[in-house]
Structures are given as structure tokens and as C-alpha cells.
Coordinates of C-alpha atoms in Angstrom, one line a residue:
M1 CA -21.1 6.7 -40.2
A2 CA -21.0 10.4 -39.6
A3 CA -17.7 11.6 -38.1
D4 CA -19.4 13.7 -35.5
R5 CA -20.9 10.8 -33.6
T6 CA -19.6 10.6 -30.1
I7 CA -19.0 7.7 -27.7
H8 CA -18.0 7.4 -24.0
F9 CA -16.7 4.4 -22.2
V10 CA -16.7 3.4 -18.5
S11 CA -14.4 0.5 -17.8
L12 CA -14.8 -1.2 -14.4
G13 CA -13.0 -4.0 -12.8
C14 CA -9.6 -5.6 -13.6
P15 CA -6.9 -4.8 -16.2
K16 CA -8.3 -7.7 -18.3
N17 CA -11.5 -5.7 -18.6
R18 CA -9.5 -2.6 -19.6
V19 CA -8.1 -4.6 -22.5
D20 CA -11.6 -5.5 -23.6
T21 CA -12.7 -1.9 -23.3
E22 CA -9.7 -0.9 -25.5
V23 CA -10.8 -3.3 -28.2
M24 CA -14.3 -1.7 -28.1
L25 CA -12.6 1.7 -28.4
G26 CA -10.9 0.4 -31.5
V27 CA -14.1 -0.8 -32.9
S28 CA -15.8 2.5 -32.3
G29 CA -13.0 4.3 -34.0
L30 CA -13.2 2.2 -37.1
E31 CA -17.0 3.0 -37.2
G32 CA -16.2 6.7 -37.2
Y33 CA -17.1 7.5 -33.6
R34 CA -15.1 10.1 -31.7
H35 CA -14.4 9.3 -28.0
V36 CA -15.3 11.9 -25.5
D37 CA -14.2 12.1 -21.8
D38 CA -17.5 13.7 -20.7
A39 CA -20.4 11.3 -20.7
T40 CA -22.9 14.2 -21.0
D41 CA -21.5 14.8 -24.5
A42 CA -21.8 11.2 -25.8
D43 CA -24.4 9.9 -28.3
V44 CA -23.5 6.4 -27.2
I45 CA -22.4 5.3 -23.7
V46 CA -20.8 1.9 -23.1
V47 CA -20.4 0.5 -19.6
N48 CA -18.0 -2.4 -19.4
T49 CA -19.0 -4.1 -16.2
C50 CA -17.3 -6.4 -13.6
G51 CA -19.3 -9.3 -12.0
F52 CA -16.6 -10.9 -9.9
I53 CA -17.8 -10.2 -6.3
G54 CA -20.6 -8.3 -4.6
P55 CA -19.1 -4.8 -4.3
A56 CA -18.0 -4.9 -7.9
K57 CA -21.5 -5.9 -9.0
E58 CA -23.0 -3.1 -7.0
E59 CA -20.6 -0.6 -8.5
S60 CA -21.5 -1.8 -12.0
I61 CA -25.2 -1.5 -11.4
D62 CA -24.9 1.9 -9.8
T63 CA -22.8 3.0 -12.8
I64 CA -25.4 1.7 -15.3
L65 CA -28.2 3.5 -13.5
G66 CA -26.1 6.7 -13.3
M67 CA -25.4 6.6 -17.0
S68 CA -29.0 5.8 -17.9
Q69 CA -30.0 9.2 -16.5
L70 CA -28.0 10.8 -19.3
K71 CA -30.6 9.5 -21.8
E72 CA -32.8 12.3 -20.4
S73 CA -30.4 14.9 -19.2
G74 CA -27.5 14.4 -21.7
S75 CA -27.1 13.7 -25.4
C76 CA -27.1 9.9 -25.0
K77 CA -29.3 8.0 -27.3
T78 CA -27.9 4.5 -26.9
L79 CA -26.8 2.8 -23.7
V80 CA -24.7 -0.4 -24.0
V81 CA -23.8 -2.7 -21.1
A82 CA -21.0 -5.1 -21.8
G83 CA -18.7 -7.4 -19.8
C84 CA -18.9 -9.9 -17.0
L85 CA -22.1 -8.7 -15.3
S86 CA -24.1 -9.0 -18.5
Q87 CA -22.5 -12.3 -19.3
R88 CA -23.4 -13.6 -15.9
Y89 CA -26.9 -12.2 -15.5
P90 CA -28.2 -11.4 -19.1
E91 CA -31.9 -12.2 -18.5
Q92 CA -32.1 -10.6 -15.1
L93 CA -30.5 -7.3 -16.4
A94 CA -32.6 -7.2 -19.5
A95 CA -35.8 -7.6 -17.4
E96 CA -34.9 -5.1 -14.7
M97 CA -33.1 -2.5 -16.8
P98 CA -35.4 -1.4 -19.7
E99 CA -33.3 1.7 -20.1
V100 CA -30.4 -0.3 -21.5
D101 CA -30.5 -0.6 -25.3
H102 CA -28.0 -3.4 -25.9
F103 CA -26.2 -6.1 -23.9
L104 CA -22.8 -7.6 -24.8
G105 CA -21.1 -10.4 -22.9
S106 CA -17.5 -10.8 -21.7
S107 CA -16.2 -11.9 -25.1
D108 CA -18.5 -9.9 -27.4
M109 CA -16.4 -6.8 -27.9
L110 CA -16.4 -7.0 -31.7
K111 CA -20.2 -7.1 -31.7
L112 CA -20.2 -3.4 -30.7
K113 CA -19.9 -2.9 -34.5
D114 CA -23.4 -4.3 -35.0
V115 CA -24.7 -1.8 -32.5
L116 CA -22.9 1.2 -34.0
D117 CA -23.8 0.2 -37.5
A118 CA -27.5 0.3 -36.7
P119 CA -28.2 2.1 -33.5
G120 CA -31.7 1.1 -32.2
R121 CA -32.1 -1.6 -34.8
A122 CA -29.4 -4.2 -33.8
P123 CA -30.6 -7.0 -31.5
R124 CA -30.9 -5.9 -27.8
M125 CA -29.4 -9.1 -26.5
L126 CA -26.0 -9.8 -28.0
V127 CA -24.5 -12.0 -25.2
G128 CA -22.8 -14.9 -26.7
N129 CA -20.7 -17.9 -25.6
P130 CA -17.5 -16.7 -24.0
A131 CA -15.6 -19.6 -25.5
D132 CA -16.4 -18.4 -29.0
H133 CA -13.8 -15.6 -28.9
T134 CA -10.2 -15.1 -27.8
I135 CA -8.5 -11.8 -28.3
R136 CA -6.2 -11.6 -31.3
A137 CA -3.5 -9.3 -32.6
T138 CA -5.8 -8.4 -35.5
D139 CA -8.5 -7.1 -33.2
P140 CA -8.7 -3.3 -33.3
R141 CA -7.4 -1.8 -30.0
L142 CA -6.7 1.7 -28.7
P143 CA -4.6 1.6 -25.5
S144 CA -6.0 3.9 -22.8
L145 CA -3.2 4.0 -20.2
G146 CA -1.0 6.0 -22.6
A147 CA 1.0 4.6 -25.5
H148 CA 4.0 3.8 -23.2
S149 CA 2.4 1.3 -20.9
V150 CA 0.0 -1.4 -22.0
Y151 CA -1.6 -4.6 -20.7
V152 CA -1.3 -7.6 -23.0
K153 CA -3.9 -10.4 -22.4
I154 CA -2.2 -13.7 -23.1
A155 CA -5.2 -16.0 -22.4
E156 CA -8.9 -15.9 -21.6
G157 CA -10.9 -17.9 -19.0
C158 CA -9.7 -20.2 -16.3
N159 CA -9.6 -24.0 -15.6
R160 CA -9.2 -23.7 -11.9
S161 CA -12.0 -24.7 -9.5
C162 CA -11.4 -22.5 -6.5
S163 CA -14.4 -22.7 -4.2
F164 CA -15.0 -19.0 -3.9
C165 CA -14.7 -18.0 -7.6
A166 CA -17.4 -17.9 -10.3
I167 CA -15.1 -16.6 -13.1
P168 CA -15.0 -19.9 -15.1
T169 CA -18.8 -19.9 -15.2
F170 CA -19.0 -16.6 -17.1
R171 CA -15.5 -16.3 -18.6
G172 CA -15.2 -19.9 -19.8
K173 CA -12.4 -22.4 -19.7
Q174 CA -8.8 -21.2 -20.4
R175 CA -8.0 -20.3 -23.9
S176 CA -4.4 -19.4 -24.5
R177 CA -3.3 -17.3 -27.4
P178 CA -0.5 -18.7 -29.7
I179 CA 2.9 -17.3 -28.9
D180 CA 3.3 -15.8 -32.4
D181 CA 0.0 -13.9 -32.0
V182 CA 0.9 -12.4 -28.7
V183 CA 4.3 -11.4 -30.0
R184 CA 2.7 -9.9 -33.1
E185 CA 0.5 -7.7 -30.9
C186 CA 3.4 -6.7 -28.7
E187 CA 5.4 -5.6 -31.8
M188 CA 2.4 -3.5 -32.9
L189 CA 2.1 -1.9 -29.5
I190 CA 5.9 -1.2 -29.4
D191 CA 5.6 0.5 -32.8
R192 CA 2.9 2.8 -31.3
G193 CA 5.3 3.7 -28.4
A194 CA 4.9 1.0 -25.8
T195 CA 7.9 0.4 -23.6
E196 CA 6.2 -1.4 -20.7
L197 CA 4.4 -4.6 -21.5
N198 CA 2.3 -6.1 -18.7
L199 CA 1.4 -9.7 -19.5
I200 CA -1.9 -10.7 -17.9
S201 CA -4.5 -13.4 -17.8
Q202 CA -6.7 -15.1 -15.2
D203 CA -4.2 -17.8 -14.5
T204 CA -0.9 -16.8 -16.1
I205 CA 1.2 -19.7 -14.8
S206 CA -1.0 -22.1 -16.8
Y207 CA -0.5 -20.3 -20.1
G208 CA -0.2 -22.7 -23.0
R209 CA -1.3 -25.9 -21.3
D210 CA -4.7 -25.9 -23.1
L211 CA -2.9 -25.7 -26.4
K212 CA -1.4 -29.2 -25.8
D213 CA 1.5 -28.5 -28.1
G214 CA 4.3 -27.8 -25.6
T215 CA 3.6 -24.0 -25.4
E216 CA 4.6 -22.6 -22.0
L217 CA 4.9 -19.3 -20.2
A218 CA 8.7 -19.0 -20.1
A219 CA 8.9 -19.4 -23.9
L220 CA 6.4 -16.6 -24.3
V221 CA 8.2 -14.3 -21.8
Q222 CA 11.5 -14.9 -23.6
R223 CA 10.1 -14.0 -27.0
V224 CA 8.4 -10.8 -25.7
A225 CA 11.4 -9.7 -23.6
D226 CA 13.7 -10.1 -26.6
L227 CA 11.7 -7.8 -28.8
P228 CA 13.6 -4.6 -29.8
G229 CA 11.9 -1.6 -28.1
A230 CA 10.5 -3.5 -25.1
K231 CA 12.0 -2.1 -21.9
W232 CA 9.9 -3.5 -19.1
V233 CA 8.1 -6.8 -19.2
R234 CA 5.9 -7.5 -16.1
L235 CA 4.0 -10.7 -15.2
F236 CA 0.6 -10.6 -13.4
Y237 CA -1.4 -13.4 -11.6
L238 CA 1.1 -16.2 -11.3
Y239 CA -0.5 -19.2 -9.5
P240 CA 1.6 -20.6 -6.5
E241 CA 2.9 -23.6 -8.3
T242 CA 6.5 -25.0 -8.4
L243 CA 8.1 -22.4 -10.7
K244 CA 10.1 -23.8 -13.6
P245 CA 13.8 -22.9 -13.5
H246 CA 13.7 -21.1 -16.9
L247 CA 10.9 -18.8 -15.8
V248 CA 12.7 -18.0 -12.5
D249 CA 15.9 -17.4 -14.4
L250 CA 14.1 -14.9 -16.7
I251 CA 12.6 -13.0 -13.7
A252 CA 16.0 -13.0 -12.0
N253 CA 18.4 -12.2 -14.9
H254 CA 16.8 -11.0 -18.1
P255 CA 17.4 -7.3 -18.3
K256 CA 13.9 -6.5 -19.5
V257 CA 11.8 -8.9 -17.3
L258 CA 11.1 -7.1 -14.1
P259 CA 11.8 -8.9 -10.8
Y260 CA 8.2 -8.1 -9.9
V261 CA 5.9 -11.0 -9.0
D262 CA 2.2 -10.7 -8.6
M263 CA 0.9 -14.0 -7.0
P264 CA -2.5 -14.0 -5.2
L265 CA -2.2 -16.6 -2.5
Q266 CA -5.7 -16.2 -0.9
H267 CA -4.8 -17.9 2.4
A268 CA -2.1 -19.6 4.3
S269 CA -3.8 -22.2 6.5
D270 CA -3.6 -25.7 5.2
R271 CA -7.2 -26.3 6.3
M272 CA -8.5 -23.2 4.5
L273 CA -6.4 -23.8 1.3
K274 CA -8.1 -27.2 1.1
I275 CA -11.5 -25.8 1.7
M276 CA -10.8 -23.1 -0.9
R277 CA -9.8 -25.9 -3.3
R278 CA -6.5 -24.3 -4.1
G279 CA -4.8 -27.5 -4.9
H280 CA -1.8 -27.0 -2.6
G281 CA -0.9 -26.3 1.0
L282 CA 1.2 -23.9 3.1
D283 CA 4.4 -25.9 2.5
R284 CA 4.2 -25.2 -1.3
Q285 CA 3.6 -21.5 -0.7
R286 CA 6.5 -21.2 1.6
K287 CA 8.8 -23.0 -0.9
V288 CA 7.6 -20.7 -3.7
V289 CA 8.3 -17.6 -1.7
E290 CA 11.7 -19.0 -0.5
T291 CA 12.7 -19.9 -4.1
L292 CA 11.9 -16.4 -5.4
R293 CA 13.6 -14.7 -2.5
K294 CA 16.7 -16.8 -2.9
N295 CA 17.0 -16.6 -6.7
V296 CA 15.6 -13.2 -7.6
P297 CA 17.7 -10.2 -6.5
N298 CA 15.7 -7.1 -5.5
L299 CA 12.4 -9.1 -5.7
V300 CA 9.2 -7.1 -5.3
M301 CA 6.3 -9.4 -4.4
R302 CA 2.7 -8.6 -4.3
T303 CA -0.1 -10.9 -3.2
A304 CA -3.7 -10.9 -2.0
F305 CA -5.7 -12.8 0.6
I306 CA -9.3 -13.5 1.4
V307 CA -10.6 -13.3 5.0
G308 CA -13.9 -14.4 6.3
H309 CA -14.4 -17.4 3.9
P310 CA -16.9 -19.9 5.3
G311 CA -15.3 -22.1 7.9
E312 CA -12.4 -19.8 8.7
T313 CA -11.6 -20.0 12.4
D314 CA -9.5 -17.8 14.6
A315 CA -6.8 -20.4 14.4
D316 CA -6.8 -20.3 10.6
F317 CA -6.7 -16.5 10.6
A318 CA -3.8 -16.6 13.1
E319 CA -1.9 -18.9 10.7
L320 CA -2.5 -16.4 7.9
C321 CA -1.1 -13.6 10.1
D322 CA 1.9 -15.6 11.0
F323 CA 2.6 -16.3 7.3
V324 CA 2.3 -12.6 6.3
T325 CA 4.7 -11.7 9.1
W326 CA 7.2 -14.4 8.0
A327 CA 6.9 -13.6 4.2
E328 CA 7.3 -9.8 4.5
F329 CA 5.6 -9.2 1.2
D330 CA 6.1 -5.8 -0.4
R331 CA 2.4 -5.3 -0.9
V332 CA -0.7 -7.2 0.2
G333 CA -4.3 -6.8 -1.0
V334 CA -7.0 -7.8 1.5
F335 CA -10.4 -8.8 0.4
R336 CA -13.4 -9.8 2.6
Y337 CA -15.1 -12.9 1.4
S338 CA -18.1 -12.3 -1.0
P339 CA -20.7 -15.1 -1.3
E340 CA -21.2 -15.8 -5.0
E341 CA -23.9 -18.1 -6.4
D342 CA -22.6 -20.8 -8.7
T343 CA -19.6 -21.4 -6.4
R344 CA -19.0 -24.2 -4.0
S345 CA -18.4 -21.8 -1.1
H346 CA -21.9 -20.4 -1.5
A347 CA -23.5 -23.6 -0.3
M348 CA -21.1 -24.0 2.6
E349 CA -22.1 -23.7 6.2
D350 CA -20.1 -22.1 9.0
D351 CA -20.4 -18.6 7.6
V352 CA -18.1 -16.0 9.3
P353 CA -20.2 -13.1 10.7
A354 CA -19.6 -9.8 8.9
K355 CA -18.4 -8.2 12.1
V356 CA -15.7 -10.8 12.5
S357 CA -14.7 -10.7 8.8
N358 CA -14.4 -6.9 9.0
A359 CA -12.2 -7.1 12.1
R360 CA -9.9 -9.7 10.5
A361 CA -9.5 -7.6 7.4
R362 CA -8.6 -4.5 9.5
K363 CA -6.1 -6.5 11.5
L364 CA -4.4 -8.0 8.4
V365 CA -4.2 -4.5 6.9
A366 CA -2.7 -3.1 10.1
L367 CA -0.2 -6.0 10.2
Q368 CA 1.0 -5.5 6.7
R369 CA 1.1 -1.7 6.7
P370 CA 4.4 -1.3 8.7
I371 CA 6.0 -3.9 6.6
S372 CA 5.2 -2.1 3.4
R373 CA 6.1 1.3 5.0
R374 CA 9.5 0.0 6.1
K375 CA 10.3 -1.3 2.6
T376 CA 9.2 1.9 1.0
K377 CA 11.2 4.1 3.4
A378 CA 14.2 1.9 2.9
M379 CA 14.3 3.2 -0.7
I380 CA 15.3 6.7 0.4
G381 CA 18.7 7.4 -1.0
Q382 CA 18.5 4.8 -3.8
E383 CA 18.8 5.5 -7.5
V384 CA 16.0 3.9 -9.5
E385 CA 14.8 3.9 -13.1
V386 CA 11.5 5.7 -13.5
L387 CA 9.0 5.6 -16.3
V388 CA 7.7 9.2 -16.7
E389 CA 3.9 9.3 -17.0
G390 CA 2.9 13.0 -16.9
G391 CA 2.2 15.8 -14.5
S392 CA 1.7 15.2 -10.8
E393 CA -1.6 15.9 -9.0
E394 CA 0.5 16.9 -6.0
S395 CA 1.9 20.0 -7.6
E396 CA 2.1 21.7 -11.0
F397 CA 5.9 21.8 -10.5
L398 CA 6.2 18.0 -10.2
L399 CA 6.1 15.2 -12.7
R400 CA 4.8 11.8 -11.9
G401 CA 6.1 8.3 -12.8
R402 CA 6.7 4.8 -11.5
W403 CA 9.8 2.9 -10.7
W404 CA 9.7 -0.7 -11.9
G405 CA 8.5 -2.0 -8.5
Q406 CA 5.2 -0.1 -9.0
A407 CA 2.6 -1.7 -11.4
P408 CA 0.3 0.8 -13.3
E409 CA -2.7 2.0 -11.3
I410 CA -2.0 -0.4 -8.5
D411 CA 1.2 0.3 -6.5
G412 CA 1.4 4.1 -6.1
E413 CA 3.6 6.7 -7.9
V414 CA 6.9 8.5 -7.8
H415 CA 6.6 12.3 -7.7
L416 CA 9.5 13.7 -9.6
A417 CA 11.1 17.1 -8.8
N418 CA 14.0 19.2 -10.2
G419 CA 13.9 18.3 -13.8
T420 CA 12.0 18.0 -17.1
A421 CA 11.2 14.9 -19.1
K422 CA 8.9 13.6 -21.8
V423 CA 6.0 11.2 -21.1
G424 CA 7.2 7.7 -21.8
E425 CA 10.8 8.3 -21.1
L426 CA 12.8 6.0 -18.8
R427 CA 15.0 8.2 -16.6
K428 CA 17.2 7.7 -13.5
A429 CA 16.0 9.3 -10.3
L430 CA 17.1 9.6 -6.7
I431 CA 14.5 8.7 -4.0
T432 CA 14.4 11.5 -1.4
A433 CA 11.2 10.8 0.6
A434 CA 8.5 8.2 1.0
A435 CA 5.0 7.7 2.3
D436 CA 3.1 4.4 2.6
H437 CA 2.9 3.9 -1.2
D438 CA 4.1 7.0 -3.0
L439 CA 7.7 8.2 -3.3
V440 CA 9.4 11.6 -4.0
A441 CA 12.5 11.7 -6.2
D442 CA 14.9 14.0 -7.9
L443 CA 14.9 13.5 -11.6
A444 CA 18.3 13.0 -13.3
D445 CA 18.9 15.1 -16.4
E446 CA 19.1 13.7 -19.9
H447 CA 22.8 12.8 -19.3
G448 CA 21.9 10.8 -16.2
E449 CA 23.3 13.4 -13.8
L450 CA 21.5 13.9 -10.5
P451 CA 21.2 17.2 -8.7
E452 CA 23.0 17.8 -5.4
P453 CA 21.2 16.4 -2.4
P454 CA 18.7 18.9 -0.9
D455 CA 19.3 20.5 2.5
G456 CA 17.2 18.4 4.8
P457 CA 14.5 15.8 3.9
R458 CA 11.8 16.6 1.4
R459 CA 8.2 16.6 2.4
A460 CA 6.7 13.1 1.8
P461 CA 3.8 13.0 -0.6
R462 CA 0.3 13.3 0.9
K463 CA -0.6 10.0 2.6
P464 CA -3.2 8.1 0.5
R465 CA -6.3 6.8 2.1
I466 CA -6.4 3.1 2.7
S467 CA -9.5 1.0 2.5
L468 CA -9.9 -2.7 3.3
R469 CA -10.0 -3.4 -0.5
T470 CA -6.8 -1.5 -1.4
I471 CA -3.2 -2.4 -1.1
A472 CA -2.1 -2.6 2.5

């Protein structure tokens, strides 16, 4: 393949999708394609779609249609659609989008090679069975967040049967990777400069159960965290089960496992948790939160809730609000229920009117916002370790980074003043100002020395806009 062939990727949806896109980036590199940031300069455009809920599907379709216009106005000759949307609706998309040249499913990243080997001659429909592939350390992959911070997908699919979720129908049943394979990938990523390893899957707490050989999450976390070169190890998408003591101990005491817990709870009313088929009630959720608060010093806990699910009453929503007030989570994501075919909820009666669902979402965001703001402002005057990530969009005189309580692309940033640092460095900083999500800090020098406190408070960073689908 000629070296001057260019390719552009659009990755939509969750971090798991980002990993899939990074594998396709690796495939394209092996095929001699050069990645370009500007889609108008690309010979091949790949849109990796999300098909989780209505708004995500709409964004995917709009993006595909937008990219398809570049087949006339840009240099694009081949348009490829990959990911969850094409896995979920292959025939419909193929019939309604003649401008798309090739379709790949949610586990067909390696098939991009077939397209790039023979543009225009490879089969148009390359959507396979999602169960046929699980990511491996040997798969080509080019991290896109920067070499210092990476997501590591430890399993594919999901065995849960939550009433509102269609993911098992197009991502397949859970398929955990062997511990040795995950560790091998982490070693390779560390060799390329990674210091933050974010372990992720659809149902992380269930990691290893499908292997039926005694493999469990705590053993994996221990192996990864003990790797030389790993600095921060973060866990995403823990299900609210009774947490095993070994895992809690790692989160609480291992110097590299961050005391950051991402645990989407979805609701807090016993009645709604049963309707949602979550497999537990409010009592378990309270005990999990209490266990973590009691045993994990400096815990940062992030969760998400769905409002407006069929059957949700004012009383159910009031219970949810009471729980959020009691739990005092650091961050909360609020999602309005999206009716999805192939789910149990889709056939349920007692739909909640959109007006009511919207009002509940706004109320829950408003309830959580002062809790998050209070916790953020309480950090003023604290010294924290910050991962430096580059220049700040706030000012050419500032750097940006994240302290360990901020997950990449999710929880805001720290704007760093009064110092210089290299991207990827972990440096001490003193928090001097705070907004709802972002922080301002003075950067310590390479010897760890902090500058003298400023005369008066620094200006807080520009307040970010908050929508009902962002962190509250």
C-alpha cells in the first residue's frame, strides 16, 4: 500500500469504543495509511459508532451523513461504518445509507485490513458475530489519549439482564481476557510511556467468572498494579455487589490503585431496582457505599442514574433524591430513560411523560451540583499529585492536567500555573481555586517545592456548561 494513503477516524461513545478505534488505528498503520486530523484530507474515513441509547444513535447517524458529504467535497473515496450501531442494525443501515462503502460490527476491528487491502473490492457487509473476537495483547493498537494515559479493556460483552439495556444483544455475552494477556498488554503500553492504566469493561466486577478457572478481578488488579512503571491504576464500571475484601484492600491501600470508584447504580428505589432487573435492592447499595466510605481513605466515588424509566413514580424519584443526598457522591451522571427495542423495558406500560422525565433530570442535577461543588472547593489549599497532559485552553500561560480524582475526559481538569513540566509527568501541585469541575493549581518545581501562596485568591476557571447528560 502506498505510503501517502490517508485515513481519518471518528470515535463515538464510551471509552470501550475508543479502544476499538485504537485497534483500527493500529491496523491502518500496518497497512501503510497515514492518519490525518482533518477529515477533508482523508482518502478513507472510518466512523466508529455508538448504538446504546437514542441520543447516541442519532449522533452516530448524523456523523455518518456528515462524513458522507466528503465523498463529494473532500478527498474521501471510501467511507467505513463500524461499531455498535452497525452491529445492531446492519441490514437497515445498508439499505438506507448507500453512500457507506463498508460496514464492520462491534468486534470486527481487524477486518478493516480487508477493506484497506482492497478498497472498493472487499465485501460491503463485514459484520460478524461479536462472540467471535475478544481483544488481545497481540492486536495492533495506537493509543489516542496520549502515551501516558490509556484504557485497557479487560473483557467484552455482558451477562447481565438489566431491563433497559440492549448491550448484550449486540456486544454478546461476557468474554474475559486471561490475566496474563491483560498484563502483557499493560507491559507493552508502559514500555510506550503509559503511566495511567484505566481498566474497563461493561461489567468489571464480573471479570473472570466466565473463564470458570478461579480468575477474579482482584488478582488482575494486583498483577497490573505491581508492574514496574505503572503509576495510577483506575477501575471503571464496578457493579454494586458485595465487594471482596481483597479488592477493597487494594483500592484502599495499594499505592498505585487509585481510591476512585466508578459504580453506575441506576436507581435507589427498591421497586425501581426490581423493575430494572438489577438483582439487588437499596439495602445492598447502602452497604456498598458504607463499606467503601469506611475502608477507603480519600475515596472519590462517581455514579450514574436513570430517571423516567417506565413505572417510575414520584415516590420512587423521591427515594432516589434522598439516597443521593445521603450518599454525597463526588460526581453523578444523570440520564433520561431511552426506550430501546430488544429490551424488557421497551414493552412495559406506564411510560413516564417526557416533560416529567426532563423535570426529574433537572432536579437531580440541581440536587447534586452543590454537593459536587462543595467537595471541589474543599480542595483549595490541598497538595495533590497531578498528571500533566499539555497546554491549557484557558490560557497560553497555563498547563493542564488531572489529579487522581479526575478520570480522563470525564471529570474535569486542573489548570496549572507558575511552572513548567513535560507531558506525562506526575508532579505535585497546590490547589488555589475551584469551579464546579475544574481546578486551578500552582505547579511544584522538579524538586517538589511549591511557590509562595499568591496574594488573594486566583480566578476560578471558566465555569463549564452543564447538560442533563453530563456530570452533575
